Coordinates of C-alpha atoms in Angstrom, one line a residue:
X1 CA 110.4 -6.3 51.1
X2 CA 113.4 -4.5 50.7
X3 CA 116.2 -6.4 49.7
X4 CA 119.4 -4.3 50.1
X5 CA 122.6 -4.4 48.6
X6 CA 125.9 -4.1 50.0
X7 CA 129.1 -3.8 48.7
X8 CA 130.1 -7.4 48.4
X9 CA 127.6 -7.9 45.7
X10 CA 129.9 -6.3 43.2
X11 CA 131.1 -10.0 43.3
X12 CA 128.3 -10.8 41.3
X13 CA 129.7 -9.8 38.0
X14 CA 132.4 -12.5 38.8
X15 CA 130.0 -15.3 39.7
X16 CA 127.7 -14.2 36.6
X17 CA 130.4 -15.7 34.2
X18 CA 130.8 -18.6 36.2
X19 CA 126.9 -19.3 36.2
X20 CA 126.7 -19.2 32.7
X21 CA 129.2 -22.4 32.0
X22 CA 127.5 -25.9 31.5
X23 CA 127.5 -28.2 33.7
X24 CA 129.3 -31.6 33.1
X25 CA 127.3 -34.7 33.7
X26 CA 127.8 -36.6 36.5
X27 CA 128.1 -40.4 36.5
X28 CA 126.6 -42.9 39.0
X29 CA 127.0 -46.4 40.1
X30 CA 124.4 -49.3 40.6
X31 CA 120.2 -52.3 41.5
X32 CA 116.3 -52.4 42.4
X33 CA 112.9 -54.0 42.0
X34 CA 110.1 -51.9 40.7
X35 CA 112.5 -49.1 40.3
X36 CA 115.2 -49.6 37.8
X37 CA 117.5 -47.2 39.2
X38 CA 120.4 -49.6 40.0
X39 CA 120.6 -50.7 36.3
X40 CA 121.2 -46.8 35.6
X41 CA 124.1 -46.7 38.3
X42 CA 122.4 -45.2 41.0
X43 CA 122.8 -45.8 44.6
X44 CA 120.0 -46.2 46.9
X45 CA 120.7 -42.5 48.1
X46 CA 121.4 -41.0 44.9
X47 CA 117.6 -42.4 43.6
X48 CA 116.1 -40.9 47.0
X49 CA 117.6 -37.6 46.0
X50 CA 116.4 -37.8 42.7
X51 CA 113.0 -38.7 43.7
X52 CA 113.1 -35.7 46.3
X53 CA 114.2 -33.4 43.4
X54 CA 111.3 -34.4 40.9
X55 CA 108.4 -35.4 43.0
X56 CA 109.1 -32.4 45.8
X57 CA 109.9 -29.1 46.1
X58 CA 113.5 -29.9 46.9
X59 CA 114.8 -31.9 49.5
X60 CA 114.9 -30.8 53.3
X61 CA 117.6 -31.7 55.6
X62 CA 117.6 -35.3 56.8
X63 CA 114.5 -36.1 54.2
X64 CA 116.5 -38.4 52.3
X65 CA 116.9 -40.5 54.9
X66 CA 113.1 -40.4 56.2
X67 CA 112.6 -41.6 52.2
X68 CA 115.0 -44.5 52.5
X69 CA 113.5 -45.6 55.9
X70 CA 109.8 -45.9 54.2
X71 CA 111.1 -47.4 51.1
X72 CA 111.4 -45.7 47.7
X73 CA 108.5 -47.6 46.4
X74 CA 106.4 -46.9 49.4
X75 CA 107.0 -43.1 49.8
X76 CA 106.1 -42.7 46.0
X77 CA 102.6 -44.7 46.7
X78 CA 101.6 -42.4 49.8
X79 CA 102.9 -39.4 48.0
X80 CA 100.3 -40.6 44.8
X81 CA 98.0 -41.0 47.5
X82 CA 98.1 -37.6 48.9
X83 CA 96.3 -38.2 52.0
X84 CA 99.0 -38.2 54.7
X85 CA 97.9 -36.4 57.9
X86 CA 99.3 -32.8 58.2
X87 CA 97.7 -30.9 61.3
X88 CA 100.9 -28.6 61.1
X89 CA 100.1 -27.6 58.0
X90 CA 96.5 -27.1 58.6
X91 CA 97.5 -25.1 62.0
X92 CA 99.5 -22.5 59.7
X93 CA 96.7 -22.1 57.1
X94 CA 94.2 -21.8 59.9
X95 CA 93.4 -18.4 59.4
X96 CA 93.3 -18.1 55.8
X97 CA 89.1 -18.6 55.7
X98 CA 89.0 -17.7 52.0
X99 CA 90.2 -20.9 51.2
X100 CA 87.1 -22.8 52.2
X101 CA 84.8 -20.1 50.9
X102 CA 82.6 -20.6 48.1
X103 CA 82.4 -18.8 44.9
X104 CA 79.2 -17.4 45.9
X105 CA 80.6 -16.2 49.6
X106 CA 83.5 -14.4 48.1
X107 CA 81.3 -12.7 45.6
X108 CA 79.3 -11.6 48.4
X109 CA 81.5 -10.7 51.1
X110 CA 84.4 -9.4 48.6
X111 CA 82.2 -7.0 46.3
X112 CA 83.7 -4.9 43.8
X113 CA 83.6 -1.3 44.2
X114 CA 80.8 -0.9 41.6
X115 CA 78.9 -3.5 43.6
X116 CA 79.5 -1.9 46.5
X117 CA 78.1 1.4 44.8
X118 CA 75.1 -0.3 43.4
X119 CA 74.3 -2.0 46.8
X120 CA 74.6 1.5 48.7
X121 CA 72.3 3.4 46.0
X122 CA 69.7 0.6 46.2
X123 CA 69.4 1.1 49.9
X124 CA 69.2 5.0 49.6
X125 CA 72.9 5.5 51.4
X126 CA 74.1 7.3 47.7
X127 CA 71.8 8.6 45.4
X128 CA 72.4 9.2 41.3
X129 CA 73.6 13.0 42.1
X130 CA 76.0 11.6 44.3
X131 CA 77.4 9.3 41.7
X132 CA 78.8 12.2 39.9
X133 CA 81.0 12.5 42.8
X134 CA 80.7 16.5 43.6
X135 CA 82.9 15.6 46.8
X136 CA 84.7 12.6 45.8
X137 CA 86.6 12.5 49.4
X138 CA 83.4 12.4 50.9
X139 CA 81.8 10.1 48.8
X140 CA 84.5 7.5 49.3
X141 CA 83.8 7.8 52.8
X142 CA 80.3 7.1 52.6
X143 CA 80.9 4.2 50.6
X144 CA 84.0 3.1 53.1
X145 CA 81.4 3.3 55.9
X146 CA 78.6 1.5 54.4
X147 CA 81.2 -1.3 53.5
X148 CA 82.3 -1.3 57.0
X149 CA 78.6 -1.9 58.2
X150 CA 78.3 -4.7 56.0
X151 CA 81.6 -6.1 56.6
X152 CA 82.3 -6.4 53.4
X153 CA 86.0 -7.1 53.1
X154 CA 88.7 -5.7 50.2
X155 CA 89.3 -8.2 47.4
X156 CA 92.8 -7.6 47.6
X157 CA 92.6 -10.2 50.9
X158 CA 91.4 -12.9 48.9
X159 CA 94.5 -13.0 46.8
X160 CA 96.6 -12.3 49.9
X161 CA 95.5 -15.5 51.6
X162 CA 95.5 -17.4 48.2
X163 CA 99.1 -16.3 47.6
X164 CA 100.3 -16.9 50.8
X165 CA 98.8 -20.7 51.3
X166 CA 100.2 -21.8 48.0
X167 CA 103.5 -20.5 49.3
X168 CA 102.9 -22.5 53.1
X169 CA 101.6 -25.6 50.8
X170 CA 104.7 -25.9 48.9
X171 CA 107.2 -25.3 51.7
X172 CA 105.4 -27.6 54.5
X173 CA 103.1 -29.8 53.1
X174 CA 103.9 -33.5 53.9
X175 CA 102.0 -34.3 50.4
X176 CA 104.5 -32.9 48.3
X177 CA 103.4 -34.5 45.3
X178 CA 100.6 -33.4 45.2
X179 CA 101.6 -29.7 45.5
X180 CA 103.8 -30.2 42.6
X181 CA 100.9 -31.7 40.6
X182 CA 98.6 -29.0 41.4
X183 CA 101.0 -26.5 40.2
X184 CA 101.8 -28.4 36.9
X185 CA 98.3 -28.8 36.2
X186 CA 97.1 -25.4 37.2
X187 CA 99.7 -24.5 34.6
X188 CA 98.1 -26.8 32.0
X189 CA 94.7 -25.5 32.4
X190 CA 95.9 -21.9 33.2
X191 CA 93.4 -19.1 34.2
X192 CA 94.8 -15.6 34.7
X193 CA 94.1 -13.3 37.7
X194 CA 95.1 -10.4 35.0
X195 CA 91.7 -11.2 33.4
X196 CA 89.7 -9.4 36.2
X197 CA 86.2 -10.8 35.8
X198 CA 87.5 -14.4 36.4
X199 CA 90.0 -13.5 39.1
X200 CA 87.8 -13.8 42.0
X201 CA 87.0 -17.2 41.0
X202 CA 90.6 -18.7 40.7
X203 CA 90.9 -20.0 44.5
X204 CA 88.1 -22.1 43.9
X205 CA 89.0 -23.2 40.4
X206 CA 92.5 -24.3 42.0
X207 CA 90.5 -25.8 45.3
X208 CA 87.6 -27.6 43.3
X209 CA 88.7 -28.1 39.8
X210 CA 92.1 -29.1 39.9
X211 CA 93.3 -30.3 43.6
X212 CA 91.2 -33.1 43.5
X213 CA 91.7 -35.1 40.6
X214 CA 95.9 -34.6 40.4
X215 CA 96.3 -38.0 40.5
X216 CA 92.8 -39.0 39.3
X217 CA 91.2 -39.6 35.9
X218 CA 92.5 -37.1 33.5
X219 CA 88.8 -36.5 31.7
X220 CA 87.6 -36.1 35.4
X221 CA 89.8 -33.2 35.6
X222 CA 89.1 -31.9 32.0
X223 CA 85.3 -31.7 32.8
X224 CA 85.8 -30.3 36.1
X225 CA 88.2 -27.1 34.5
X226 CA 85.4 -26.9 31.8
X227 CA 82.4 -26.3 34.4
X228 CA 84.4 -23.7 36.5
X229 CA 83.4 -20.2 36.6
X230 CA 87.2 -19.3 35.9
X231 CA 87.7 -20.9 32.9
X232 CA 84.0 -20.2 31.6
X233 CA 84.9 -16.4 32.1
X234 CA 89.0 -17.0 31.0
X235 CA 88.1 -18.6 27.8
X236 CA 84.8 -16.9 27.4
X237 CA 82.6 -19.8 26.9
X238 CA 80.1 -18.3 29.0
X239 CA 78.8 -16.0 26.7
X240 CA 78.9 -18.5 23.6
X241 CA 75.6 -19.1 22.3
X242 CA 73.7 -20.8 19.5
X243 CA 70.9 -19.9 17.2
X244 CA 68.3 -21.5 19.5
X245 CA 65.8 -18.9 19.7
X246 CA 64.3 -20.1 23.3
X247 CA 63.9 -23.0 25.3
X248 CA 60.6 -23.6 24.1
X249 CA 61.5 -26.3 21.5
X250 CA 61.8 -23.9 18.7
X251 CA 58.6 -22.0 18.9
X252 CA 60.1 -18.4 19.6
X253 CA 60.1 -17.7 16.1
X254 CA 56.3 -18.4 16.2
X255 CA 56.3 -16.3 19.2
X256 CA 58.0 -13.6 17.6
X257 CA 55.6 -13.7 14.9
X258 CA 52.8 -13.2 17.0
X259 CA 54.1 -10.3 19.1
X260 CA 54.8 -8.3 15.7
X261 CA 51.0 -8.8 14.3
X262 CA 49.7 -7.8 17.6
X263 CA 51.9 -4.7 17.3
X264 CA 50.6 -4.1 14.0
X265 CA 47.0 -4.2 15.2
X266 CA 48.1 -1.6 18.1
X267 CA 48.8 -3.7 20.9
X268 CA 51.8 -1.8 22.3
X269 CA 52.4 -4.1 25.0
X270 CA 53.5 -6.6 22.1
X271 CA 56.7 -4.4 22.3
X272 CA 58.6 -5.8 25.5
X273 CA 58.4 -9.2 24.1
X274 CA 59.9 -7.9 20.5
X275 CA 62.7 -5.9 22.5
X276 CA 62.9 -9.4 24.6
X277 CA 64.0 -11.2 21.1
X278 CA 66.0 -8.3 19.8
X279 CA 68.3 -8.3 22.6
X280 CA 68.5 -12.0 23.0
X281 CA 69.7 -12.0 19.2
X282 CA 71.9 -9.4 20.1
X283 CA 73.5 -11.2 23.0
X284 CA 73.8 -14.4 20.7
X285 CA 77.1 -15.3 19.2
X286 CA 79.7 -18.0 19.1
X287 CA 83.0 -17.6 20.6
X288 CA 85.3 -20.2 19.7
X289 CA 88.1 -19.7 22.3
X290 CA 87.8 -22.5 24.6
X291 CA 87.0 -24.9 22.0
X292 CA 90.3 -23.9 20.3
X293 CA 92.5 -24.0 23.3
X294 CA 90.7 -27.0 24.9
X295 CA 91.9 -29.1 21.8
X296 CA 95.5 -27.5 21.3
X297 CA 96.6 -26.6 24.8
X298 CA 94.4 -28.9 27.2
X299 CA 93.9 -32.2 25.1
X300 CA 95.0 -33.1 21.5
X301 CA 97.9 -30.6 21.2
X302 CA 98.7 -28.5 18.1
X303 CA 99.3 -31.5 15.8
X304 CA 96.5 -33.6 17.3
X305 CA 94.9 -33.9 13.8
X306 CA 91.9 -31.7 14.1
X307 CA 90.7 -29.1 11.8
X308 CA 89.4 -25.5 12.0
X309 CA 86.0 -26.7 11.0
X310 CA 86.3 -29.1 14.5
X311 CA 87.0 -26.1 16.3
X312 CA 83.6 -24.6 15.3
X313 CA 81.8 -27.4 15.5
X314 CA 83.2 -28.3 19.3
X315 CA 82.2 -24.6 20.0
X316 CA 78.8 -25.1 18.9
X317 CA 78.5 -28.3 21.0
X318 CA 79.4 -26.5 23.8
X319 CA 77.3 -23.6 23.6
X320 CA 75.0 -23.0 26.6
X321 CA 77.8 -23.7 29.2
X322 CA 77.9 -20.8 31.4
X323 CA 77.4 -19.6 35.1
X324 CA 74.7 -20.5 37.4
X325 CA 73.4 -16.7 38.5
X326 CA 75.0 -15.2 41.6
X327 CA 72.9 -12.4 43.0
X328 CA 75.0 -8.9 41.6
X329 CA 77.4 -10.9 40.2
X330 CA 78.6 -13.0 37.3
X331 CA 75.2 -15.1 35.6
X332 CA 72.7 -12.4 37.3
X333 CA 71.0 -12.2 33.3
X334 CA 69.7 -15.6 34.2
X335 CA 68.1 -14.1 37.2
X336 CA 64.8 -13.0 35.6
X337 CA 64.4 -16.0 33.8
X338 CA 64.9 -18.2 36.9
X339 CA 62.0 -16.1 38.8
X340 CA 59.9 -16.2 35.9
X341 CA 59.7 -19.9 35.2
X342 CA 61.1 -21.3 38.4
X343 CA 64.4 -23.6 38.6
X344 CA 62.3 -26.8 38.6
X345 CA 60.9 -26.2 35.2
X346 CA 64.1 -24.9 33.9
X347 CA 65.4 -28.1 34.4
X348 CA 62.6 -29.9 33.2
X349 CA 63.6 -28.0 29.9
X350 CA 66.8 -29.2 29.3
X351 CA 68.9 -26.5 31.8
X352 CA 71.4 -28.2 34.2
X353 CA 72.8 -26.7 37.3
X354 CA 76.2 -28.6 38.7
X355 CA 77.1 -25.6 41.7
X356 CA 78.2 -22.8 40.3
X357 CA 77.9 -24.3 36.7
X358 CA 74.7 -23.8 34.5
X359 CA 74.2 -25.3 31.3
X360 CA 71.6 -23.1 29.7
X361 CA 69.4 -25.0 26.8
X362 CA 67.9 -21.6 25.9
X363 CA 71.5 -20.7 24.5
X364 CA 72.6 -24.3 23.1
X365 CA 72.8 -24.5 19.3
X366 CA 70.4 -27.6 18.7
X367 CA 71.4 -28.4 15.4
X368 CA 73.6 -31.1 14.5
X369 CA 77.3 -31.2 14.8
X370 CA 80.5 -33.2 13.8
X371 CA 83.7 -33.0 15.4
X372 CA 86.3 -35.4 14.6
X373 CA 84.1 -37.4 12.7
X374 CA 81.7 -38.1 15.6
X375 CA 78.2 -36.6 14.9
X376 CA 76.2 -35.0 17.7
X377 CA 72.5 -34.8 16.9
X378 CA 71.5 -31.6 18.3
X379 CA 69.2 -32.9 20.8
X380 CA 71.4 -34.0 23.3
X381 CA 71.7 -30.6 25.1
X382 CA 74.3 -30.8 28.0
X383 CA 75.3 -34.3 27.3
X384 CA 76.6 -33.4 24.0
X385 CA 79.0 -31.2 25.6
X386 CA 80.2 -34.1 28.3
X387 CA 80.4 -36.5 25.2
X388 CA 83.0 -34.5 23.5
X389 CA 85.1 -33.7 26.6
X390 CA 85.2 -37.6 27.2
X391 CA 86.2 -37.7 23.2
X392 CA 88.9 -35.6 23.5
X393 CA 90.3 -36.9 27.2
X394 CA 90.6 -40.7 25.6
X395 CA 91.9 -39.7 22.0
X396 CA 95.6 -41.1 21.4
X397 CA 96.9 -38.1 20.6
X398 CA 95.8 -36.6 23.9
X399 CA 97.3 -39.7 25.2
X400 CA 100.7 -38.7 23.8
X401 CA 100.5 -35.0 24.1
X402 CA 99.6 -35.3 28.1
X403 CA 102.3 -37.9 28.7
X404 CA 104.7 -35.9 26.7
X405 CA 103.7 -33.0 29.1
X406 CA 104.5 -34.9 32.1
X407 CA 107.6 -36.3 31.0
X408 CA 109.0 -33.2 30.4
X409 CA 107.9 -31.7 33.8
X410 CA 109.6 -34.8 35.4
X411 CA 112.2 -36.1 33.4
X412 CA 113.8 -33.7 30.9
X413 CA 113.0 -31.0 28.5
X414 CA 113.2 -33.4 25.4
X415 CA 112.1 -36.7 26.9
X416 CA 113.1 -39.7 24.9
X417 CA 110.1 -41.2 22.3
X418 CA 110.3 -44.4 24.1
X419 CA 109.1 -43.1 27.1
X420 CA 106.7 -40.9 26.3
X421 CA 105.4 -44.0 24.0
X422 CA 105.2 -46.4 27.1
X423 CA 103.3 -43.5 29.1
X424 CA 100.9 -42.9 26.5
X425 CA 100.2 -47.0 26.2
X426 CA 99.4 -46.6 29.7
X427 CA 97.4 -43.9 29.6
X428 CA 94.9 -45.4 27.2
X429 CA 94.8 -48.5 28.5
X430 CA 93.7 -47.1 31.8
X431 CA 91.5 -44.4 30.6
X432 CA 93.7 -41.5 31.5
X433 CA 94.6 -42.7 35.2
X434 CA 97.3 -40.2 36.0
X435 CA 98.4 -42.0 38.8
X436 CA 99.3 -45.3 36.4
X437 CA 100.9 -42.9 33.7
X438 CA 103.5 -41.5 36.7
X439 CA 104.2 -45.3 38.0
X440 CA 104.9 -46.5 34.3
X441 CA 107.2 -43.1 34.1
X442 CA 109.1 -44.6 37.4
X443 CA 109.5 -47.7 36.4
X444 CA 111.0 -46.8 32.9
X445 CA 114.9 -46.8 33.2
X446 CA 114.5 -43.3 31.1
X447 CA 113.5 -42.0 34.7
X448 CA 116.5 -42.9 36.2
X449 CA 119.1 -42.0 33.4
X450 CA 122.3 -40.2 33.6
X451 CA 120.9 -38.1 30.8
X452 CA 117.9 -36.9 33.0
X453 CA 119.6 -36.7 36.3
X454 CA 119.3 -33.0 37.4
X455 CA 118.6 -32.1 33.4
X456 CA 116.0 -29.7 34.7
X457 CA 116.2 -26.2 35.2
X458 CA 114.3 -24.8 38.3
X459 CA 111.6 -22.2 37.8
X460 CA 112.1 -19.0 40.1
X461 CA 108.9 -20.2 42.2
X462 CA 110.9 -23.7 42.6
X463 CA 114.7 -22.0 43.3
X464 CA 112.8 -20.0 45.8
X465 CA 110.9 -22.9 47.6
X466 CA 113.7 -25.1 47.4
X467 CA 116.0 -22.7 48.7
X468 CA 113.6 -22.1 51.6
X469 CA 113.3 -25.7 52.2
X470 CA 117.0 -26.7 52.1
X471 CA 117.9 -24.3 54.5
X472 CA 115.1 -25.4 56.8
X473 CA 114.1 -21.9 57.1
X474 CA 110.9 -20.7 59.2
X475 CA 108.9 -18.5 56.9
X476 CA 106.4 -15.9 58.8
X477 CA 105.6 -13.5 55.9
X478 CA 105.1 -15.9 53.0
X479 CA 103.9 -13.2 50.6
X480 CA 107.4 -11.9 50.5
X481 CA 108.7 -14.8 48.8
X482 CA 105.4 -15.0 46.1
X483 CA 106.9 -11.2 45.8
X484 CA 110.5 -12.5 44.9
X485 CA 109.2 -15.1 42.8
X486 CA 107.1 -12.7 40.5
X487 CA 110.5 -10.0 41.0
X488 CA 112.3 -13.1 39.0
X489 CA 109.9 -13.5 36.5
X490 CA 107.3 -16.0 37.7
X491 CA 104.3 -14.2 38.9
X492 CA 102.0 -17.0 40.0
X493 CA 98.4 -17.1 38.9
X494 CA 99.1 -13.9 36.4
X495 CA 100.5 -15.6 33.2
X496 CA 98.1 -14.3 30.4
X497 CA 97.9 -16.5 28.2
X498 CA 96.3 -19.7 28.4
X499 CA 99.5 -21.9 27.5
X500 CA 100.9 -21.1 31.2
X501 CA 104.3 -20.8 31.9
X502 CA 106.8 -22.8 29.4
X503 CA 108.5 -25.5 31.3
X504 CA 112.1 -24.8 29.3
X505 CA 115.3 -24.1 30.6
X506 CA 115.6 -21.8 28.0
X507 CA 113.0 -19.4 29.4
X508 CA 114.1 -18.9 32.6
X509 CA 118.0 -18.5 32.2
X510 CA 119.8 -15.7 31.0
X511 CA 122.9 -13.4 32.6
X512 CA 120.0 -11.0 34.3
X513 CA 117.9 -13.7 35.5
X514 CA 120.9 -15.5 36.8
X515 CA 121.9 -12.3 38.8
X516 CA 118.6 -12.0 40.2
X517 CA 118.6 -15.2 41.0
X518 CA 122.3 -14.8 43.1
X519 CA 120.6 -11.8 44.5
X520 CA 118.0 -13.9 46.1
X521 CA 120.5 -16.1 47.6
X522 CA 122.3 -13.7 49.3
X523 CA 119.7 -11.9 50.6
X524 CA 118.1 -15.1 52.3
X525 CA 121.4 -16.3 53.5
X526 CA 122.1 -13.0 55.1
X527 CA 118.5 -13.1 56.7
X528 CA 117.7 -9.5 54.8
X529 CA 114.3 -10.8 53.6
X530 CA 111.6 -9.8 56.5
X531 CA 109.8 -12.5 57.9
X532 CA 112.3 -15.5 56.5
X533 CA 114.6 -16.9 59.8
X534 CA 117.5 -18.8 58.7
X535 CA 120.0 -20.6 61.5
X536 CA 123.2 -21.4 59.3
X537 CA 125.0 -23.0 61.9
X538 CA 122.2 -25.3 63.2
X539 CA 122.2 -26.7 59.5
X540 CA 125.7 -28.1 60.6
X541 CA 124.8 -28.8 64.2
X542 CA 126.4 -25.5 65.4
X543 CA 129.6 -26.4 64.2
X544 CA 131.7 -23.5 62.6
X545 CA 133.5 -24.0 59.6
X546 CA 137.4 -23.7 60.2
X547 CA 137.4 -21.3 56.8
X548 CA 135.4 -20.1 54.0
X549 CA 137.1 -23.0 51.9
X550 CA 135.8 -25.8 54.7
X551 CA 132.2 -23.9 54.9
X552 CA 132.2 -24.2 50.9
X553 CA 132.9 -27.9 51.1
X554 CA 130.5 -28.3 54.3
X555 CA 127.4 -26.5 52.8
X556 CA 127.8 -27.8 49.5
X557 CA 127.2 -31.2 51.0
X558 CA 124.4 -30.0 53.1
X559 CA 122.6 -28.0 50.3
X560 CA 123.4 -30.5 47.5
X561 CA 122.8 -33.8 48.7
X562 CA 124.0 -37.0 46.9
X563 CA 125.9 -34.9 44.2
X564 CA 129.6 -34.7 43.4
X565 CA 130.8 -31.6 45.2
X566 CA 134.1 -31.2 43.1
X567 CA 132.7 -29.3 40.2
X568 CA 131.0 -27.0 42.3
X569 CA 133.8 -26.5 44.3
X570 CA 136.4 -25.7 41.9
X571 CA 133.6 -23.2 40.1
X572 CA 133.0 -21.5 43.4
X573 CA 136.4 -21.3 45.3
X574 CA 137.7 -18.4 43.0
X575 CA 134.9 -16.3 44.0
X576 CA 136.2 -16.9 47.7
X577 CA 139.8 -16.5 47.2
X578 CA 139.9 -13.6 45.0
X579 CA 141.4 -10.9 47.1
X580 CA 139.0 -8.0 45.7
X581 CA 136.5 -10.2 47.3
X582 CA 137.8 -11.0 50.6
X583 CA 138.3 -7.3 51.4
X584 CA 134.4 -7.1 51.0
X585 CA 133.8 -10.4 53.1
X586 CA 135.5 -8.6 55.9
X587 CA 136.3 -12.0 57.2
X588 CA 138.7 -12.1 60.3
X589 CA 141.3 -14.8 59.8
X590 CA 139.7 -18.2 60.7
X591 CA 143.0 -20.6 61.2
X592 CA 143.3 -19.6 65.0
X593 CA 141.6 -22.2 67.3
X594 CA 139.8 -21.0 70.2
X595 CA 141.6 -21.3 73.7
X596 CA 140.7 -24.1 75.8
X597 CA 139.1 -23.6 78.8
X598 CA 141.1 -24.0 81.6
X599 CA 140.1 -26.3 85.1
X600 CA 140.1 -23.1 87.2
X601 CA 137.8 -20.9 84.4
X602 CA 135.4 -20.0 87.4
X603 CA 137.6 -18.4 89.5
X604 CA 139.4 -16.6 86.2
X605 CA 136.3 -15.1 85.4
X606 CA 135.3 -13.7 88.9
X607 CA 138.5 -11.6 89.0
X608 CA 138.2 -10.2 85.6
X609 CA 137.3 -6.7 85.7
X610 CA 134.2 -5.5 84.2
X611 CA 136.0 -3.9 81.4
X612 CA 137.8 -7.0 80.3
X613 CA 134.5 -8.8 80.0
X614 CA 132.9 -6.3 78.0
X615 CA 135.8 -6.2 75.6
X616 CA 135.5 -9.9 75.6
X617 CA 132.0 -9.8 75.0
X618 CA 132.6 -7.5 72.0
X619 CA 135.4 -9.3 70.3
X620 CA 133.1 -12.5 70.8
X621 CA 130.1 -10.6 69.4
X622 CA 132.8 -9.2 66.4
X623 CA 133.6 -12.9 65.7
X624 CA 130.2 -14.3 65.4
X625 CA 129.2 -11.9 63.2
X626 CA 132.4 -12.4 60.9
X627 CA 131.4 -16.1 60.9
X628 CA 127.4 -15.1 60.2
X629 CA 128.6 -12.9 57.5
X630 CA 131.2 -15.6 56.0
X631 CA 128.3 -18.4 56.1
X632 CA 125.7 -16.2 54.5
X633 CA 128.3 -15.4 51.6
X634 CA 129.2 -18.9 51.3
X635 CA 125.7 -20.3 51.4
X636 CA 124.1 -17.4 49.0
X637 CA 126.8 -17.9 46.7
X638 CA 125.9 -21.9 46.4
X639 CA 122.1 -21.2 46.3
X640 CA 123.2 -19.0 43.3
X641 CA 125.4 -21.8 41.8
X642 CA 124.8 -23.6 38.5
X643 CA 124.1 -27.0 40.5
X644 CA 121.5 -25.3 42.8
X645 CA 119.5 -24.5 39.6
X646 CA 119.4 -27.8 38.9
X647 CA 116.7 -30.4 39.9

């Protein structure tokens, strides 16, 4: 994508000063049943607009009326249920076959280059000598031909489909709240494509461990994420092992002793057993990464009352949580074990399989542990980990931590303690029912208070998607929008730290970021982004504004519905009236009205010379271009305005 900057972008330095100014709070006027927005002075339309700004990726034209026709409470119920039929979105995603593939299918169809080389070598296509790459070009061609014959596909296609689907769902899904919550919970249980070993597992992670649970029980989502290959690899728990020497009830040490005695007597076959135990011990090691983050970031919070000893003990509880083996993929270390003993026998010995998850009893620390005062006997195997996660999910510190994080996302950056306490109480009373926690939030006056209205700053992704939705644009190249979001500082699915992206205005807003946002507004309004179609006149029912000032008022009401336009008009009018900017806008005078058609217009047209008709056509085309240029400038400035940055 190329975003061309014309001379008129010189106005950005002027606008950036305006953008940095704080917006005054807007006052509202008047009453409801379940949702107490009228007690906080909001009209029905203002309340609907507020809901759309918080529970969707921004209102589309006419959507406020749709919410009012359904009723606010019923609309919220529909969004919480998240099961509105959406064939139009399904049609848009039909060609994205990766979205329905299992991890094993992705691993098989999109192998890494080294996997391809190993497979080609196993089939005799290449040899060890060729691996020395004497003729690199020929070597690559051989592997390319081999991949084509096996119908292998490049891994980049996995991510392109995944990213495109993310954008399309945010833009067009009728179940908007589920899309918003999917982003929220993915960010909460963050994994990153930037860690290459877990990258191919990220699409299934979002689909299987996040999406099904976004309004369900928190404990279910916690368990699903803990068992997902993406999380197991991202936070290294797949390799965490205890001091259990085998899966044979503690008899491993005796077997090693017998093997050593056999070797002393000259039985060299015992070397194999000894090497196996040496390798097993080499591979052993407790990894505390997941145990630490599951307490600090996923459940209790940094001030949740746990100690470093609790982290270590929790890590011991979670030893043996790893991946079910995939052919020439993650977990393949267990293939020989399964071949030797058989899956059924291993399950009888305490192993547990659930899809791609494997609990390996041979790696589990089978001694007693104590976490947050609760003792785990050591002989509970897989269930110890389940019980630990359930304990964390239902802890009072978790209730407060999760409730505050939800309030930050949906209410304001520093939510009132009174609201967080009410939400946390519901969390504990309903065993972590996310739907009920959100309803408690909506039934609280704090959600509707003037302090909360438009207090949140949009992230780059929220800005991009809300702009496209507000313009009712048609998107044929969603990857362009994904790229732009990254260009503005939010490369989705790539945030390396387990914290996920911060949800605070200070993280997103500075002078450089504001200029980037204005550039985006100008580019999309002037149709400079390939694959994004915008019809600005259609937004206003094909009515041409009389002037730039008229256009500013008109499109301010369209793009910023149910907001007082006066502050925005005052802030942006100088941009349009500045003489140097007027020259760059290249706008023709807009105060001359079009001539009215005469009764005998058809007859007149017939006698016009071809040259005159051509001249009039050029004049009309020029006028249309000038109108489009003027509208693009006005809309671009509005999309970059402080008010549009808020939701």
